[in-house]
Tab-separated table of C-alpha atoms in Angstrom:
chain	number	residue	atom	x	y	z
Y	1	UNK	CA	-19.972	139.902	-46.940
Y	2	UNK	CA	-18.722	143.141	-47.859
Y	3	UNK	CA	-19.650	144.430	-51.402
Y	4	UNK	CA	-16.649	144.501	-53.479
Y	5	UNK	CA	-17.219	147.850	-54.691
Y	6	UNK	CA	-17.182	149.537	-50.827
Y	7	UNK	CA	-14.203	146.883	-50.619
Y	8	UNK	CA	-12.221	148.989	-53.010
Y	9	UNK	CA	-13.515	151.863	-52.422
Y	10	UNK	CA	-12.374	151.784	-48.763
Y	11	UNK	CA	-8.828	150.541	-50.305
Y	12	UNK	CA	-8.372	153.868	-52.145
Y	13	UNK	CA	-9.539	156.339	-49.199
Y	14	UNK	CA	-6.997	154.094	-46.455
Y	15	UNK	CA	-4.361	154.966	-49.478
Y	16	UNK	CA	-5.023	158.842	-48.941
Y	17	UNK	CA	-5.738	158.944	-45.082
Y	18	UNK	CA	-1.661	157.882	-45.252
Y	19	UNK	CA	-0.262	160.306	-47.596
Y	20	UNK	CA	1.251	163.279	-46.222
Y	21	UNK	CA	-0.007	165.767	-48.619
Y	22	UNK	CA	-3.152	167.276	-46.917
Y	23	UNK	CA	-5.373	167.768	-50.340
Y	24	UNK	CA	-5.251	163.422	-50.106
Y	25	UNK	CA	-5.862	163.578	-46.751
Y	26	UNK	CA	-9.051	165.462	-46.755
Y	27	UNK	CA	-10.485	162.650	-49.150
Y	28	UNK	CA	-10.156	159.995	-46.724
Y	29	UNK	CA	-14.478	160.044	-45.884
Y	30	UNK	CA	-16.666	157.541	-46.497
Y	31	UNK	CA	-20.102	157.760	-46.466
Y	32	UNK	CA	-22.578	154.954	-45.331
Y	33	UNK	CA	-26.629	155.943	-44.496
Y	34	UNK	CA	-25.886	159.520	-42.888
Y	35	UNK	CA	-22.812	158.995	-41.671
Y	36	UNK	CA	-19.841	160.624	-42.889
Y	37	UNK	CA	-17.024	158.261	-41.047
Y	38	UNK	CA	-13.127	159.473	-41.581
Y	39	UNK	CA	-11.412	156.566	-42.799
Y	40	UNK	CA	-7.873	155.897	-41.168
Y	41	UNK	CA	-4.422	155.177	-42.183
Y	42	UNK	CA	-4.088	151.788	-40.514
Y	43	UNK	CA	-5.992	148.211	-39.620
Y	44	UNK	CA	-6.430	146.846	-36.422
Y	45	UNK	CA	-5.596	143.854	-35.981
Y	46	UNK	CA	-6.444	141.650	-38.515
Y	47	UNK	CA	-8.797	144.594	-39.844
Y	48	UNK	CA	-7.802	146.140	-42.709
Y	49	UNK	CA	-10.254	148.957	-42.538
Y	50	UNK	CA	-11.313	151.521	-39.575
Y	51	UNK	CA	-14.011	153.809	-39.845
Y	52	UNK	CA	-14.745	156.601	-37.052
Y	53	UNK	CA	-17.221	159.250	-35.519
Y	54	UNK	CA	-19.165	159.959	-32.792
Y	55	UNK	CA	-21.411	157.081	-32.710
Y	56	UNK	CA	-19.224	154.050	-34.231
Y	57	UNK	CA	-15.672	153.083	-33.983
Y	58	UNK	CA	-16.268	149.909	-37.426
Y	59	UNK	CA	-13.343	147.298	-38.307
Y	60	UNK	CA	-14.097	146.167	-41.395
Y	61	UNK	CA	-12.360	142.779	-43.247
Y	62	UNK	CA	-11.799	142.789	-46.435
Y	63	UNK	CA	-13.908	140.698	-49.270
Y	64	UNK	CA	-12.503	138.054	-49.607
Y	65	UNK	CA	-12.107	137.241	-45.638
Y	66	UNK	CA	-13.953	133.939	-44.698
Y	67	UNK	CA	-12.318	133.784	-41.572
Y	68	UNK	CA	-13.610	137.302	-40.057
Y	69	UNK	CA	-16.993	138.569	-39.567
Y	70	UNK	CA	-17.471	141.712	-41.853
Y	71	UNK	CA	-17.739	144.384	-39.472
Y	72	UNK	CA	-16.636	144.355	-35.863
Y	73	UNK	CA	-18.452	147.903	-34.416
Y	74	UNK	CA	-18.171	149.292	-30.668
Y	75	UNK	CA	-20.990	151.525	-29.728
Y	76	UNK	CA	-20.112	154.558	-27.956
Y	77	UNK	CA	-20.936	154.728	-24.659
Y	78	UNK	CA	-22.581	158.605	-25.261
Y	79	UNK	CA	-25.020	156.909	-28.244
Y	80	UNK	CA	-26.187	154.073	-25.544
Y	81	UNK	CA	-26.303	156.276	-22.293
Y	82	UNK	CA	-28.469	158.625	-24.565
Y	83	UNK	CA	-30.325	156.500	-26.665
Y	84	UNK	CA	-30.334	153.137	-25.292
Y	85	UNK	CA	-29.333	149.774	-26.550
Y	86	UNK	CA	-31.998	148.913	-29.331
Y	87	UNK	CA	-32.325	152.469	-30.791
Y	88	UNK	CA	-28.102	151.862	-31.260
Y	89	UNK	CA	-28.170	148.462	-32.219
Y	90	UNK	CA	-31.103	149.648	-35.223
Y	91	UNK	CA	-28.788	152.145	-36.101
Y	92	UNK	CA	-25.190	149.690	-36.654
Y	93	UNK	CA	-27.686	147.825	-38.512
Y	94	UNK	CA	-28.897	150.445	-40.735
Y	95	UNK	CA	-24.761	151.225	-41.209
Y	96	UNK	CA	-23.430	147.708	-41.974
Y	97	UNK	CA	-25.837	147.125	-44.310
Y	98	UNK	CA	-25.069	149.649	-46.743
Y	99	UNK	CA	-21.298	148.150	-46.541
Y	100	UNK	CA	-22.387	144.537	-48.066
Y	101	UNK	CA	-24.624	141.713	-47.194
Y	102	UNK	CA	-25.073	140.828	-43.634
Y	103	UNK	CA	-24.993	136.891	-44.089
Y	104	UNK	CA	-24.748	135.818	-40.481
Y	105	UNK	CA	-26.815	137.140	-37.489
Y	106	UNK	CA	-25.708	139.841	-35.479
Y	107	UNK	CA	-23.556	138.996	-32.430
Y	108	UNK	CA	-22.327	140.659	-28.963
Y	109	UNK	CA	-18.492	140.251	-28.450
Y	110	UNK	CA	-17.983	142.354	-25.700
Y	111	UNK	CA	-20.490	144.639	-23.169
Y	112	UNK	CA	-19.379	147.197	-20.639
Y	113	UNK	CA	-22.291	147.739	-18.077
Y	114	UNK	CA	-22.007	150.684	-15.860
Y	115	UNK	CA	-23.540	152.383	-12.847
Y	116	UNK	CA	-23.220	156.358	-12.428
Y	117	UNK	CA	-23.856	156.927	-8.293
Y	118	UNK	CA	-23.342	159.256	-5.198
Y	119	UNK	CA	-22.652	158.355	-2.370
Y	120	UNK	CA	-20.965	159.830	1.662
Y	121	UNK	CA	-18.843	156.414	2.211
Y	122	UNK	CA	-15.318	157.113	2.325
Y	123	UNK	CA	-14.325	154.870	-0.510
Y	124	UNK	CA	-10.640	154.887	0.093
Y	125	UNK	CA	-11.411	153.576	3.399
Y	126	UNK	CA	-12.860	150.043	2.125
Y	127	UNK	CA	-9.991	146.914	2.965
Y	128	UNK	CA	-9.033	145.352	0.718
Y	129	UNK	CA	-10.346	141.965	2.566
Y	130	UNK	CA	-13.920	143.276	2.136
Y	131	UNK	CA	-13.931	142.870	-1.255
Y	132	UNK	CA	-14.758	138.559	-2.151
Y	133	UNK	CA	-13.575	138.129	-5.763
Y	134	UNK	CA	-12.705	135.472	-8.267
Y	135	UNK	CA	-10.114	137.526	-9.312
Y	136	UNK	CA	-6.416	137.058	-8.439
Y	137	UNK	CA	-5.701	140.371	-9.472
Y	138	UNK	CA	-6.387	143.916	-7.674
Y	139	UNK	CA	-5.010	147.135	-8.367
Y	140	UNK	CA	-5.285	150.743	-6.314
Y	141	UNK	CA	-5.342	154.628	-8.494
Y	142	UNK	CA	-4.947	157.988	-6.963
Y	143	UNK	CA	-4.395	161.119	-8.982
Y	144	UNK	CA	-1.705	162.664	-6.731
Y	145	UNK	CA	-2.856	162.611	-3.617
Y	146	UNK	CA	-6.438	162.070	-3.805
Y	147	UNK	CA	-8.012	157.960	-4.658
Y	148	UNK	CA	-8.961	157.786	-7.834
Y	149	UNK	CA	-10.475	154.087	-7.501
Y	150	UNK	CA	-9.189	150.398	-7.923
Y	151	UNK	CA	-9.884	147.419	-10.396
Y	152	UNK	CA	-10.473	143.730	-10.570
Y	153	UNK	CA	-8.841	141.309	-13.341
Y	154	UNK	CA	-8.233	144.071	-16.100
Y	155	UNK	CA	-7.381	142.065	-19.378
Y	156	UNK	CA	-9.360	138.818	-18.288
Y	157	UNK	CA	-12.404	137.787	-19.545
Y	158	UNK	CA	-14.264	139.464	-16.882
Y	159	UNK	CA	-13.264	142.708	-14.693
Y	160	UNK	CA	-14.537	145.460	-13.350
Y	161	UNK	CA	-13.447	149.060	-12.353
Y	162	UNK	CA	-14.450	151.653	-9.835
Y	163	UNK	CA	-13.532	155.171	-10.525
Y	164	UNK	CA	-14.098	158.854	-10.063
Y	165	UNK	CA	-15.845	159.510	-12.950
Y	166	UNK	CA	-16.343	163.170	-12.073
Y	167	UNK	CA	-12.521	163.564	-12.031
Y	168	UNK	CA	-12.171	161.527	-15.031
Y	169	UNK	CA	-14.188	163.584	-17.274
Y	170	UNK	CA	-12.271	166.676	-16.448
Y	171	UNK	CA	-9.448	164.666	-18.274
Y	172	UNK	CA	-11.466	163.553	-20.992
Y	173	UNK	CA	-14.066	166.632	-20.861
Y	174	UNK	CA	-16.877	164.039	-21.987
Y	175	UNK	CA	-19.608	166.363	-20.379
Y	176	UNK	CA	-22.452	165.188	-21.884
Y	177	UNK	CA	-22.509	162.712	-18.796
Y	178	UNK	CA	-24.082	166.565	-16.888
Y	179	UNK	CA	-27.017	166.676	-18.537
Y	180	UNK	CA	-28.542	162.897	-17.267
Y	181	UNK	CA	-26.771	162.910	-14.075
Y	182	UNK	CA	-28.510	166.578	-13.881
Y	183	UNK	CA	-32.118	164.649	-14.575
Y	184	UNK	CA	-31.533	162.259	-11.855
Y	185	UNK	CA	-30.368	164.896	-9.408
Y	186	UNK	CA	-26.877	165.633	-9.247
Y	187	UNK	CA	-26.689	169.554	-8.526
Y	188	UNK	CA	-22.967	169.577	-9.554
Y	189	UNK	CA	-21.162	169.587	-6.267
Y	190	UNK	CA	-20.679	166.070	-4.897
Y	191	UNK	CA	-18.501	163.352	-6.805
Y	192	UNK	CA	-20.055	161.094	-9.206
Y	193	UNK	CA	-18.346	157.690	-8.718
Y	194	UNK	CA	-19.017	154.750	-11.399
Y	195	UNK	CA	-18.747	150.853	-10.913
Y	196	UNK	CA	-18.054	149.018	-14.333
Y	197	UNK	CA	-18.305	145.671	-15.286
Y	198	UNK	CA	-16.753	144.532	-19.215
Y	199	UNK	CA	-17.501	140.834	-19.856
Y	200	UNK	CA	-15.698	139.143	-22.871
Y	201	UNK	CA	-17.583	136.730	-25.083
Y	202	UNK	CA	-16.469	133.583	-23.408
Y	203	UNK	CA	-18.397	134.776	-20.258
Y	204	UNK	CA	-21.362	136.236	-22.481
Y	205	UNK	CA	-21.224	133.044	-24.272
Y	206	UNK	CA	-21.747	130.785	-21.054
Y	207	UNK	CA	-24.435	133.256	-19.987
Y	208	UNK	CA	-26.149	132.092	-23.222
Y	209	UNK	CA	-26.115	135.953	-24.665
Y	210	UNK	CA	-25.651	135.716	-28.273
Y	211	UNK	CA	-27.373	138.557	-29.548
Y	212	UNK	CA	-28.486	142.036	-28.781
Y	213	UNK	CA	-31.842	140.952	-27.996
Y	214	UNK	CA	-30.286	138.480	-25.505
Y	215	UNK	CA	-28.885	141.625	-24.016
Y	216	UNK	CA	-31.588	143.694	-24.183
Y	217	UNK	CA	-33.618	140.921	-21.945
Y	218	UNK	CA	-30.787	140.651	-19.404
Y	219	UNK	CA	-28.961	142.993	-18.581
Y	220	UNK	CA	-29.840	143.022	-15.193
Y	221	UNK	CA	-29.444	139.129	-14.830
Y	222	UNK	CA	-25.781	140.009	-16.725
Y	223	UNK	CA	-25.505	143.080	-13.964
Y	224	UNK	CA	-26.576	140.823	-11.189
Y	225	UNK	CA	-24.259	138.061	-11.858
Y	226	UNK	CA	-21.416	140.178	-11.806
Y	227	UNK	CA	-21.910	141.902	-8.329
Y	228	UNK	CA	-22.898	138.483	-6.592
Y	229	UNK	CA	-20.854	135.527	-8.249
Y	230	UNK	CA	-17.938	137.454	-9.144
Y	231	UNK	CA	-17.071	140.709	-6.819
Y	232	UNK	CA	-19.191	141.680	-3.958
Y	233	UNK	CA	-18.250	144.365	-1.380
Y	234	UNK	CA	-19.204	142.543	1.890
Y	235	UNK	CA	-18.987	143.335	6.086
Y	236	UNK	CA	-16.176	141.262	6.894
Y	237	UNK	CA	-16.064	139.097	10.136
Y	238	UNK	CA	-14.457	136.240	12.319
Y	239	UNK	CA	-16.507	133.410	10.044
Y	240	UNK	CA	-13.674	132.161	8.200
Y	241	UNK	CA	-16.208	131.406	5.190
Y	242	UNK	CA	-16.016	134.745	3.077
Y	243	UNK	CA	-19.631	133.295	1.318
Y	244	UNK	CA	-21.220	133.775	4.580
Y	245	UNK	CA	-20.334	137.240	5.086
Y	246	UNK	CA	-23.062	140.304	4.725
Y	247	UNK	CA	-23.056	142.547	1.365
Y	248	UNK	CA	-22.229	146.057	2.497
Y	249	UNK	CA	-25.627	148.535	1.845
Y	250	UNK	CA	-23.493	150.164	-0.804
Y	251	UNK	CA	-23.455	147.164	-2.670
Y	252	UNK	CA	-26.925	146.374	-2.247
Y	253	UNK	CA	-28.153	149.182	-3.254
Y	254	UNK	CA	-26.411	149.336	-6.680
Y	255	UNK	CA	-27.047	145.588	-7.281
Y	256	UNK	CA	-30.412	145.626	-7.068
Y	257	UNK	CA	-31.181	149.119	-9.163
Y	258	UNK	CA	-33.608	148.490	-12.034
Y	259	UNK	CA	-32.309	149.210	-15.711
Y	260	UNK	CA	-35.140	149.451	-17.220
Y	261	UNK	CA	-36.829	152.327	-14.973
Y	262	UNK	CA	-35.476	155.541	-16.708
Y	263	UNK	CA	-36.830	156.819	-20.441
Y	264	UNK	CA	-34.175	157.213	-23.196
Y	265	UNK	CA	-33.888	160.290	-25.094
Y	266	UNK	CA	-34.363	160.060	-28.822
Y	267	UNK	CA	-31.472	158.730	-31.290
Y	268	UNK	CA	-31.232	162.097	-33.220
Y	269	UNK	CA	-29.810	163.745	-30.080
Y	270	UNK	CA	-26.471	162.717	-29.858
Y	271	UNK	CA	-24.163	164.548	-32.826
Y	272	UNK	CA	-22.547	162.214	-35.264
Y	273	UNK	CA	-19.732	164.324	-35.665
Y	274	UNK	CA	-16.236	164.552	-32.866
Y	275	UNK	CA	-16.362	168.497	-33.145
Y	276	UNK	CA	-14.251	169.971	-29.631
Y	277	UNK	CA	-16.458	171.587	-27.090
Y	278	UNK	CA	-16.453	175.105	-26.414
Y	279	UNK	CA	-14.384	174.751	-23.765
Y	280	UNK	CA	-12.024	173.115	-25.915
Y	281	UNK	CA	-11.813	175.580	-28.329
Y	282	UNK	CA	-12.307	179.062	-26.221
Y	283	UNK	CA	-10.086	177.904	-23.203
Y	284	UNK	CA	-7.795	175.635	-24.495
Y	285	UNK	CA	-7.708	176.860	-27.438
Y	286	UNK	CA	-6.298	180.651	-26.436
Y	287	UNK	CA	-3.610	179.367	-25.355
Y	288	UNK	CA	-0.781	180.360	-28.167
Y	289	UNK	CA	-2.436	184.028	-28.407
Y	290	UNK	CA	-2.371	184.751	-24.695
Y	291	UNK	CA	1.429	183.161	-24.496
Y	292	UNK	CA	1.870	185.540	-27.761
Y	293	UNK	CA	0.461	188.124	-26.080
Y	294	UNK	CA	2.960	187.722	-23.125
Y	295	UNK	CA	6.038	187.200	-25.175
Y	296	UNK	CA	5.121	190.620	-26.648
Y	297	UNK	CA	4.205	192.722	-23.305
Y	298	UNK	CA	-0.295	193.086	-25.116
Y	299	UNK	CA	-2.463	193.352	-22.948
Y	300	UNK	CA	-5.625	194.887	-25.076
Y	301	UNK	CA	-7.779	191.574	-26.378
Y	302	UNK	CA	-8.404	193.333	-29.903
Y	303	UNK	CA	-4.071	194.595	-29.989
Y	304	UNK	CA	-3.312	191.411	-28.858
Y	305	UNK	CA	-5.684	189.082	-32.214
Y	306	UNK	CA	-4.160	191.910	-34.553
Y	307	UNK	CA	-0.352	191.600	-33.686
Y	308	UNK	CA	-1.022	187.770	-33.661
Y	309	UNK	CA	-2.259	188.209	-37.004
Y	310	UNK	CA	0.163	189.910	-38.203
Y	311	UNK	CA	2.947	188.443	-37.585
Y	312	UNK	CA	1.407	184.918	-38.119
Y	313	UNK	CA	0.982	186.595	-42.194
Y	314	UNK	CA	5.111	187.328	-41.784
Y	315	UNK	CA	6.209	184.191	-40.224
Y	316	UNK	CA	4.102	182.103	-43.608
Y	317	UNK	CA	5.577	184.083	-45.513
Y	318	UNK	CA	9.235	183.952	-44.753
Y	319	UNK	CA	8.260	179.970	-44.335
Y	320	UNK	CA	6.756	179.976	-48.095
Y	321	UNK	CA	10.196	180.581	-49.904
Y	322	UNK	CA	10.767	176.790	-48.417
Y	323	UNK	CA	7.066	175.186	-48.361
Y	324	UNK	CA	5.433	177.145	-50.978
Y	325	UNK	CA	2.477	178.187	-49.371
Y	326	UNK	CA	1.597	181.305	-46.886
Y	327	UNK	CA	-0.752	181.584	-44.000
Y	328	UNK	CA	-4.049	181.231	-46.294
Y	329	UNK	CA	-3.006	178.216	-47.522
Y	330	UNK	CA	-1.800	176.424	-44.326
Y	331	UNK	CA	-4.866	177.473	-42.547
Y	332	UNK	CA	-7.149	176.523	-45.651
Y	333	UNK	CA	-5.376	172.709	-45.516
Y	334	UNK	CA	-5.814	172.938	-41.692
Y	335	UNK	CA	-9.131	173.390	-41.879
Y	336	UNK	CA	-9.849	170.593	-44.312
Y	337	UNK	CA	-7.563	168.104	-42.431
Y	338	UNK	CA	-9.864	168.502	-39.421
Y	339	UNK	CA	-12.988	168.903	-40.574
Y	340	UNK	CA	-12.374	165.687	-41.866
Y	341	UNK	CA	-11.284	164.261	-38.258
Y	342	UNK	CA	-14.124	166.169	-36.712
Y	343	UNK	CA	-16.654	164.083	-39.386
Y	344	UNK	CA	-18.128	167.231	-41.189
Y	345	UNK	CA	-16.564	166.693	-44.576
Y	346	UNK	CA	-18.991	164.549	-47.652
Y	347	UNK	CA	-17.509	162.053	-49.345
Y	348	UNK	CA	-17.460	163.815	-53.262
Y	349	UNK	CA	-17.543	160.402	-54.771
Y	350	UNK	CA	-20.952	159.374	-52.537
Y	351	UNK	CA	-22.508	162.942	-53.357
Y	352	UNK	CA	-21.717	162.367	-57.119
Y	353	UNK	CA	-23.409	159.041	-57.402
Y	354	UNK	CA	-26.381	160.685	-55.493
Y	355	UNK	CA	-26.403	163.837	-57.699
Y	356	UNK	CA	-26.282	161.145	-60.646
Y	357	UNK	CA	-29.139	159.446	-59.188
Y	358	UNK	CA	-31.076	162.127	-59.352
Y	359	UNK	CA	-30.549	163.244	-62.410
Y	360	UNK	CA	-31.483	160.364	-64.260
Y	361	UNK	CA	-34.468	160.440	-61.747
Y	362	UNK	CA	-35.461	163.735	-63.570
Y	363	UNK	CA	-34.315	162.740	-66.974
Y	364	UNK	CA	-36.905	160.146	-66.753
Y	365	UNK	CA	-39.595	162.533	-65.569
């Protein structure tokens, strides 16, 4: 149940992450163990509260919910493919618990198993009568011209996707996927496909996994039951009894991989905080000086940052006689507005009741 304190508390920061002024917007952080989470302007469904960073995505209901378990968390996927399931699930604990008491035992709602892998087979190639499914729905990608992957039963309780991950992180520049495929010896060049199941809590439910430890113990019985009862890429031929018919190697291969064979890396290397990548910010991120520097014929670096400069401090300024505030200013309440998005901001009213803490602490020295 959460505490009624947090309750309001959370109340009061969803209140500033919706005004428009940015000084109530920067508030909108809430503190719970070490995480500073940025609190947003809206629910999800019948969640009042949302909490966000790097490692947790929380819904939270409010106190006087019966109906709703307190939190409902999803676990990124860089925190698990890092860290691995228990060292995350030890972690949401450690979280939720400083939101309120945790009354009922911790359940699994949803789990999206995945398989990174390389491989020469042309998978465009692959009919769409070699794949044996339970699923009445099947759907092809391509990114222009080039096959991006296909999927089976998106939105049902069970599905499963095969994509071009390689290509897909270029759109999502989620990199941190280099460093293990680097350990297991991808040297950058070939494309990294991934197969991915999601099972729903019906189908974890009649698998008898209720809990993370359930997980833990079987996720290869969970990954095995997906590639052989409900998809399986197969050698089709003239026996009209799809059952009968061979698994391709392919599929073999990734069904029977062992989970348990690789070593995590420790919790405390995956970054709590959304901060853009250097690519992001040094790339990306030139791109209104170097159209600036077009628009004005520049093409000296160091002209280029003090003309932009400049006439950034003359635009504000003209702007101020309307908004009342010149470039300092905006770029001040910039600044604040996404630190807080990027996690780095405290909460004030969590480091005042630790500063209070510890000054009684030392009072009663």
């Amino acid at each position: 149940m959460l505490d009624k304190k947090v309750d309001a508390r959370l109340d009061q920061l969803k209140q500033f992450a919706q005004s428009d002024a940015p000084e109530d917007m920067m508030q909108a952080v809430y503190e719970a163990g070490n995480h500073s989470f940025e609190v947003l302007g809206r629910g999800m469904g019948r969640f009042p509260f949302v909490l966000v960073d790097n490692w947790f995505h929380l819904q939270v209901s409010r106190v006087t919910t019966q109906s709703l378990p307190m939190c409902l968390v999803q676990v990124s996927s860089e925190l698990l493919t890092r860290s691995g399931l228990k060292s995350s699930v030890s972690a949401v604990q450690g979280v939720v618990a400083s939101l309120g008491q945790i009354k009922s035992p911790v359940t699994v709602s949803r789990v999206d198993l995945c398989m990174d892998f390389e491989t020469d087979m042309d998978l465009e190639s692959i009919p769409r009568s070699a794949w044996v499914t339970r699923s009445h729905s099947f759907q092809s990608y391509w990114e222009q011209s080039h096959y991006s992957g296909c999927s089976f039963g998106l939105g049902g309780d069970i599905s499963c996707r095969l994509y071009n991950k390689t290509l897909e992180i270029k759109k999502s520049k989620k990199t941190y996927l280099h460093e293990p495929w680097t350990e297991a010896g991808w040297l950058g060049e070939k494309t990294v496909w991934r197969l991915e199941f999601q099972l729903r809590r019906s189908v974890l439910k009649e698998l008898r996994i209720e809990t993370p430890v359930d997980l833990e113990h079987n996720l290869e019985g969970i990954w095995k039951y997906a590639m052989t009862s409900w998809l399986r890429l197969t050698i089709p031929d003239n026996d009209s009894n799809q059952t009968r018919w061979e698994d391709h190697p392919l599929w073999i291969k990734l069904r029977d991989e062992r989970w348990h064979q690789y070593p995590q890396e420790p919790l405390y290397r995956v970054s709590k905080s959304r901060v853009p990548t250097d690519e992001r910010l040094f790339l990306h991120g030139l791109g209104s000086i170097t159209s600036f520097m077009a628009r004005e014929n520049i093409e000296d670096i160091d002209e280029g940052f003090r003309a932009f400069q400049k006439e950034a401090q003359l635009y504000h300024l003209t702007q101020s006689q309307r908004t009342d505030r010149g470039l300092v200013s905006y770029v001040r309440e910039k600044v604040k507005v996404k630190s807080r998005k990027y996690n780095q901001l405290r909460d004030p009213y969590y480091v005042e009741a630790r500063a209070k803490v510890y000054r009684q602490g030392k009072e009663g020295e």
